[in-house]
């Protein structure tokens, strides 16, 4: 991997410049995505459509599309990593790998009867995981510099606590969704328990909080870009789910919000 990067970039300064540019590009993509999602839902799951390509089995889609976010970063940190021995960098990389180990190697095989993913949605997710996997882990493993006491500072402590809270909410909410239906049952049910007692998009809330915490702890334009992109996509998804639940179920809890407990 190190040899490939040396062929792609003439110097470390050039690669760092490209990493910065990729971060700003991701922010621009977030803005464009925000505008697009005002008119159309992200086309997977209950919003899937044949207009976006042939269907890919849910387990296969999730496994393949998320795998680059695990394998590419693993290859990067096993190559030349100037900052990998620094404790703040190690903890931030651990946060990243905790999420994507679960998301790519565990979560896909826990899915029960999930709807197929349209090919275009699958392909875009695959490309994004390559893009973001390189952006986050290359910066943290090779370029990010933190003071020796960074892990004791408020930014890192607060961000780490937010990350852990979001990660737990996300995993617990996915568990609730997987167990809504008993074996042999079909159709949709109202999720209850955990943060679902307060918001319709509990799993999305968890992931948004998780990456917001990561961005606060990492304190870089690269992590901030990822947090903003995540916020745009998943908040739109949560709002769409909330509207769908209200239309689908007459007895849906009226006090439940879309994404932010008691607020929105």
CSV table of C-alpha atoms in Angstrom, one decimal:
chain,number,residue,atom,x,y,z
A,1,UNK,CA,0.0,0.0,0.0
A,2,UNK,CA,2.8,2.4,0.8
A,3,UNK,CA,4.4,1.8,-2.6
A,4,UNK,CA,1.0,2.6,-4.3
A,5,UNK,CA,0.7,5.9,-2.3
A,6,UNK,CA,4.3,6.9,-3.2
A,7,UNK,CA,3.4,6.5,-6.9
A,8,UNK,CA,0.2,8.5,-6.6
A,9,UNK,CA,1.7,11.4,-4.6
A,10,UNK,CA,5.0,13.1,-5.2
A,11,UNK,CA,5.3,14.1,-1.5
A,12,UNK,CA,3.6,13.9,1.8
A,13,UNK,CA,2.6,17.6,1.5
A,14,UNK,CA,0.8,16.8,-1.7
A,15,UNK,CA,-1.1,13.9,-0.2
A,16,UNK,CA,-2.1,16.0,2.8
A,17,UNK,CA,-3.3,18.7,0.4
A,18,UNK,CA,-5.4,16.1,-1.4
A,19,UNK,CA,-6.8,14.8,1.9
A,20,UNK,CA,-7.9,18.4,2.8
A,21,UNK,CA,-9.5,18.8,-0.7
A,22,UNK,CA,-11.4,15.5,-0.3
A,23,UNK,CA,-12.7,16.8,3.0
A,24,UNK,CA,-14.1,20.0,1.4
A,25,UNK,CA,-15.4,18.0,-1.5
A,26,UNK,CA,-17.3,15.8,1.0
A,27,UNK,CA,-18.8,18.9,2.6
A,28,UNK,CA,-19.9,20.1,-0.9
A,29,UNK,CA,-21.4,16.6,-1.5
A,30,UNK,CA,-23.3,16.9,1.8
A,31,UNK,CA,-24.8,20.2,0.5
A,32,UNK,CA,-25.8,18.7,-2.8
A,33,UNK,CA,-27.2,15.6,-1.1
A,34,UNK,CA,-29.2,17.8,1.3
A,35,UNK,CA,-30.8,19.6,-1.7
A,36,UNK,CA,-31.5,16.3,-3.5
A,37,UNK,CA,-33.1,14.7,-0.4
A,38,UNK,CA,-35.6,17.5,-0.3
A,39,UNK,CA,-37.3,15.9,-3.3
A,40,UNK,CA,-36.5,12.2,-3.0
A,41,UNK,CA,-35.8,9.6,-0.2
A,42,UNK,CA,-32.5,7.6,-0.1
A,43,UNK,CA,-33.5,4.7,-2.3
A,44,UNK,CA,-33.0,1.6,-0.2
A,45,UNK,CA,-35.1,-0.3,2.4
A,46,UNK,CA,-38.7,0.6,2.3
A,47,UNK,CA,-38.0,3.4,-0.2
A,48,UNK,CA,-36.2,1.0,-2.7
A,49,UNK,CA,-37.2,1.3,-6.3
A,50,UNK,CA,-36.4,-0.6,-9.5
A,51,UNK,CA,-35.6,2.8,-11.1
A,52,UNK,CA,-32.2,2.6,-9.3
A,53,UNK,CA,-31.1,-0.7,-10.7
A,54,UNK,CA,-31.5,-4.4,-10.1
A,55,UNK,CA,-31.9,-5.6,-6.4
A,56,UNK,CA,-29.0,-6.8,-4.4
A,57,UNK,CA,-29.7,-9.1,-1.5
A,58,UNK,CA,-29.6,-7.1,1.8
A,59,UNK,CA,-26.9,-9.2,3.5
A,60,UNK,CA,-24.7,-9.3,0.4
A,61,UNK,CA,-25.1,-5.6,-0.2
A,62,UNK,CA,-24.3,-4.5,3.3
A,63,UNK,CA,-21.3,-6.9,3.6
A,64,UNK,CA,-19.7,-5.9,0.3
A,65,UNK,CA,-20.5,-2.1,0.4
A,66,UNK,CA,-19.1,-1.7,4.0
A,67,UNK,CA,-16.1,-4.0,3.6
A,68,UNK,CA,-13.8,-1.4,2.0
A,69,UNK,CA,-14.3,0.8,5.0
A,70,UNK,CA,-12.6,-2.0,7.0
A,71,UNK,CA,-10.1,-3.5,4.6
A,72,UNK,CA,-8.6,-0.4,3.0
A,73,UNK,CA,-8.0,1.3,6.4
A,74,UNK,CA,-6.5,-2.0,7.7
A,75,UNK,CA,-4.1,-2.0,4.7
A,76,UNK,CA,-3.2,1.6,5.3
A,77,UNK,CA,-2.3,1.2,9.0
A,78,UNK,CA,-0.3,-1.9,8.2
A,79,UNK,CA,1.9,0.1,5.8
A,80,UNK,CA,3.9,3.1,6.7
A,81,UNK,CA,2.1,5.0,9.5
A,82,UNK,CA,4.1,7.8,11.0
A,83,UNK,CA,1.6,8.6,13.8
A,84,UNK,CA,0.3,5.1,14.6
A,85,UNK,CA,2.4,4.9,17.8
A,86,UNK,CA,0.8,8.1,19.2
A,87,UNK,CA,-1.9,7.4,21.9
A,88,UNK,CA,-4.5,9.9,20.7
A,89,UNK,CA,-4.3,8.6,17.1
A,90,UNK,CA,-4.6,5.0,18.4
A,91,UNK,CA,-7.7,5.8,20.3
A,92,UNK,CA,-9.3,7.6,17.4
A,93,UNK,CA,-8.5,4.8,15.0
A,94,UNK,CA,-9.9,2.3,17.6
A,95,UNK,CA,-13.2,4.3,17.5
A,96,UNK,CA,-13.3,4.1,13.7
A,97,UNK,CA,-12.5,0.3,13.6
A,98,UNK,CA,-15.0,-0.5,16.4
A,99,UNK,CA,-17.8,0.9,14.2
A,100,UNK,CA,-16.7,-0.7,10.9
A,101,UNK,CA,-15.8,-4.0,12.3
A,102,UNK,CA,-19.3,-4.3,13.6
A,103,UNK,CA,-20.8,-2.7,10.5
A,104,UNK,CA,-19.0,-4.8,7.9
A,105,UNK,CA,-18.2,-8.1,9.6
A,106,UNK,CA,-21.1,-8.6,12.1
A,107,UNK,CA,-24.2,-6.5,11.2
A,108,UNK,CA,-24.8,-7.9,7.7
A,109,UNK,CA,-25.1,-11.4,9.0
A,110,UNK,CA,-27.6,-10.4,11.7
A,111,UNK,CA,-30.1,-9.0,9.1
A,112,UNK,CA,-33.4,-10.8,9.2
A,113,UNK,CA,-35.4,-10.6,6.0
A,114,UNK,CA,-34.2,-7.1,5.0
A,115,UNK,CA,-35.3,-5.7,1.7
A,116,UNK,CA,-32.9,-5.8,-1.2
A,117,UNK,CA,-30.8,-2.8,-2.0
A,118,UNK,CA,-31.0,-1.2,-5.6
A,119,UNK,CA,-27.7,-1.6,-7.4
A,120,UNK,CA,-27.1,2.2,-7.7
A,121,UNK,CA,-27.5,2.7,-3.9
A,122,UNK,CA,-25.2,-0.3,-3.3
A,123,UNK,CA,-22.6,1.0,-5.7
A,124,UNK,CA,-22.6,4.6,-4.3
A,125,UNK,CA,-22.3,3.2,-0.7
A,126,UNK,CA,-19.3,1.0,-1.9
A,127,UNK,CA,-17.5,4.0,-3.4
A,128,UNK,CA,-18.2,6.2,-0.4
A,129,UNK,CA,-16.7,3.6,2.0
A,130,UNK,CA,-13.5,3.6,-0.1
A,131,UNK,CA,-13.4,7.4,-0.2
A,132,UNK,CA,-14.1,7.9,3.5
A,133,UNK,CA,-12.1,5.0,4.7
A,134,UNK,CA,-9.0,6.4,3.0
A,135,UNK,CA,-9.8,9.9,4.2
A,136,UNK,CA,-10.2,9.2,7.9
A,137,UNK,CA,-7.6,6.5,8.5
A,138,UNK,CA,-4.8,7.9,6.3
A,139,UNK,CA,-5.1,11.3,8.0
A,140,UNK,CA,-5.2,9.8,11.5
A,141,UNK,CA,-2.5,7.2,10.9
A,142,UNK,CA,0.0,9.3,9.0
A,143,UNK,CA,-0.6,13.0,9.4
A,144,UNK,CA,-2.7,14.0,12.5
A,145,UNK,CA,-0.6,15.6,15.2
A,146,UNK,CA,-2.0,16.0,18.8
A,147,UNK,CA,-0.4,17.3,22.0
A,148,UNK,CA,0.7,14.5,24.4
A,149,UNK,CA,-2.1,15.4,26.8
A,150,UNK,CA,-4.8,15.5,24.1
A,151,UNK,CA,-6.7,12.6,25.6
A,152,UNK,CA,-7.1,14.6,28.9
A,153,UNK,CA,-8.6,17.7,27.2
A,154,UNK,CA,-12.3,18.5,27.2
A,155,UNK,CA,-12.6,18.1,23.4
A,156,UNK,CA,-11.4,14.6,23.4
A,157,UNK,CA,-13.1,13.5,26.6
A,158,UNK,CA,-16.5,15.0,25.6
A,159,UNK,CA,-16.1,13.7,22.0
A,160,UNK,CA,-15.2,10.2,23.2
A,161,UNK,CA,-18.2,10.0,25.5
A,162,UNK,CA,-20.5,11.1,22.7
A,163,UNK,CA,-19.0,8.6,20.4
A,164,UNK,CA,-19.5,5.7,22.9
A,165,UNK,CA,-23.0,6.9,23.7
A,166,UNK,CA,-23.9,7.0,20.0
A,167,UNK,CA,-22.3,3.7,19.3
A,168,UNK,CA,-24.3,2.0,22.0
A,169,UNK,CA,-27.6,3.6,20.9
A,170,UNK,CA,-27.0,2.6,17.3
A,171,UNK,CA,-26.2,-1.1,18.1
A,172,UNK,CA,-29.1,-1.3,20.6
A,173,UNK,CA,-31.6,0.3,18.2
A,174,UNK,CA,-30.5,-2.1,15.4
A,175,UNK,CA,-31.1,-5.0,17.9
A,176,UNK,CA,-34.6,-3.7,18.6
A,177,UNK,CA,-35.4,-3.4,14.9
A,178,UNK,CA,-34.1,-6.9,14.1
A,179,UNK,CA,-36.4,-8.4,16.8
A,180,UNK,CA,-39.6,-6.6,16.0
A,181,UNK,CA,-41.0,-9.6,14.1
A,182,UNK,CA,-41.2,-13.2,15.4
A,183,UNK,CA,-40.1,-16.0,13.1
A,184,UNK,CA,-42.6,-16.3,10.2
A,185,UNK,CA,-44.1,-12.9,10.7
A,186,UNK,CA,-44.1,-10.3,7.9
A,187,UNK,CA,-45.1,-6.6,7.7
A,188,UNK,CA,-44.0,-3.6,9.6
A,189,UNK,CA,-44.4,-3.0,13.3
A,190,UNK,CA,-43.9,0.0,15.6
A,191,UNK,CA,-40.5,-0.2,17.3
A,192,UNK,CA,-40.5,0.4,21.1
A,193,UNK,CA,-37.8,0.4,23.8
A,194,UNK,CA,-34.6,2.3,24.2
A,195,UNK,CA,-34.4,5.6,22.3
A,196,UNK,CA,-37.3,4.4,20.1
A,197,UNK,CA,-39.6,5.5,23.0
A,198,UNK,CA,-38.5,9.1,22.2
A,199,UNK,CA,-37.7,9.2,18.4
A,200,UNK,CA,-38.6,7.4,15.2
A,201,UNK,CA,-35.0,7.3,14.0
A,202,UNK,CA,-33.2,6.0,17.1
A,203,UNK,CA,-30.6,4.1,15.1
A,204,UNK,CA,-29.9,7.1,12.9
A,205,UNK,CA,-29.7,9.3,16.0
A,206,UNK,CA,-27.1,7.0,17.5
A,207,UNK,CA,-24.9,7.1,14.4
A,208,UNK,CA,-25.2,10.8,14.1
A,209,UNK,CA,-24.1,11.3,17.7
A,210,UNK,CA,-21.4,8.7,17.3
A,211,UNK,CA,-19.6,10.5,14.4
A,212,UNK,CA,-20.3,14.0,15.9
A,213,UNK,CA,-18.4,12.8,18.9
A,214,UNK,CA,-15.6,11.3,16.8
A,215,UNK,CA,-15.3,14.7,15.0
A,216,UNK,CA,-15.1,16.5,18.3
A,217,UNK,CA,-12.4,14.2,19.6
A,218,UNK,CA,-10.4,14.2,16.4
A,219,UNK,CA,-10.8,17.9,15.9
A,220,UNK,CA,-10.0,17.9,12.1
A,221,UNK,CA,-11.7,19.1,8.9
A,222,UNK,CA,-11.6,15.4,7.8
A,223,UNK,CA,-13.7,14.1,10.7
A,224,UNK,CA,-16.0,17.1,10.6
A,225,UNK,CA,-16.8,16.5,6.9
A,226,UNK,CA,-17.8,12.9,7.7
A,227,UNK,CA,-19.9,14.0,10.6
A,228,UNK,CA,-21.7,16.6,8.5
A,229,UNK,CA,-22.3,14.2,5.6
A,230,UNK,CA,-23.7,11.6,8.1
A,231,UNK,CA,-26.0,14.2,9.6
A,232,UNK,CA,-27.4,15.2,6.2
A,233,UNK,CA,-28.1,11.7,5.0
A,234,UNK,CA,-29.4,10.1,8.3
A,235,UNK,CA,-31.5,13.1,9.4
A,236,UNK,CA,-33.3,13.0,6.1
A,237,UNK,CA,-33.8,9.3,6.6
A,238,UNK,CA,-35.2,9.8,10.1
A,239,UNK,CA,-37.6,12.4,9.0
A,240,UNK,CA,-38.9,10.2,6.2
A,241,UNK,CA,-39.3,7.3,8.6
A,242,UNK,CA,-41.2,9.5,11.0
A,243,UNK,CA,-43.7,10.7,8.4
A,244,UNK,CA,-44.1,7.1,7.1
A,245,UNK,CA,-44.8,5.7,10.6
A,246,UNK,CA,-47.4,8.5,11.2
A,247,UNK,CA,-49.2,7.7,7.9
A,248,UNK,CA,-48.9,3.9,8.3
A,249,UNK,CA,-50.1,3.5,11.9
A,250,UNK,CA,-53.1,5.3,13.4
A,251,UNK,CA,-51.9,4.4,16.9
A,252,UNK,CA,-48.4,5.7,16.4
A,253,UNK,CA,-47.2,7.6,19.5
A,254,UNK,CA,-48.0,11.3,18.8
A,255,UNK,CA,-45.4,12.5,21.4
A,256,UNK,CA,-42.6,10.6,19.6
A,257,UNK,CA,-40.3,12.9,17.6
A,258,UNK,CA,-38.4,12.2,14.4
A,259,UNK,CA,-34.8,12.6,15.5
A,260,UNK,CA,-34.2,14.8,18.6
A,261,UNK,CA,-36.0,13.7,21.8
A,262,UNK,CA,-38.7,16.2,22.9
A,263,UNK,CA,-37.6,18.7,20.2
A,264,UNK,CA,-37.8,17.5,16.6
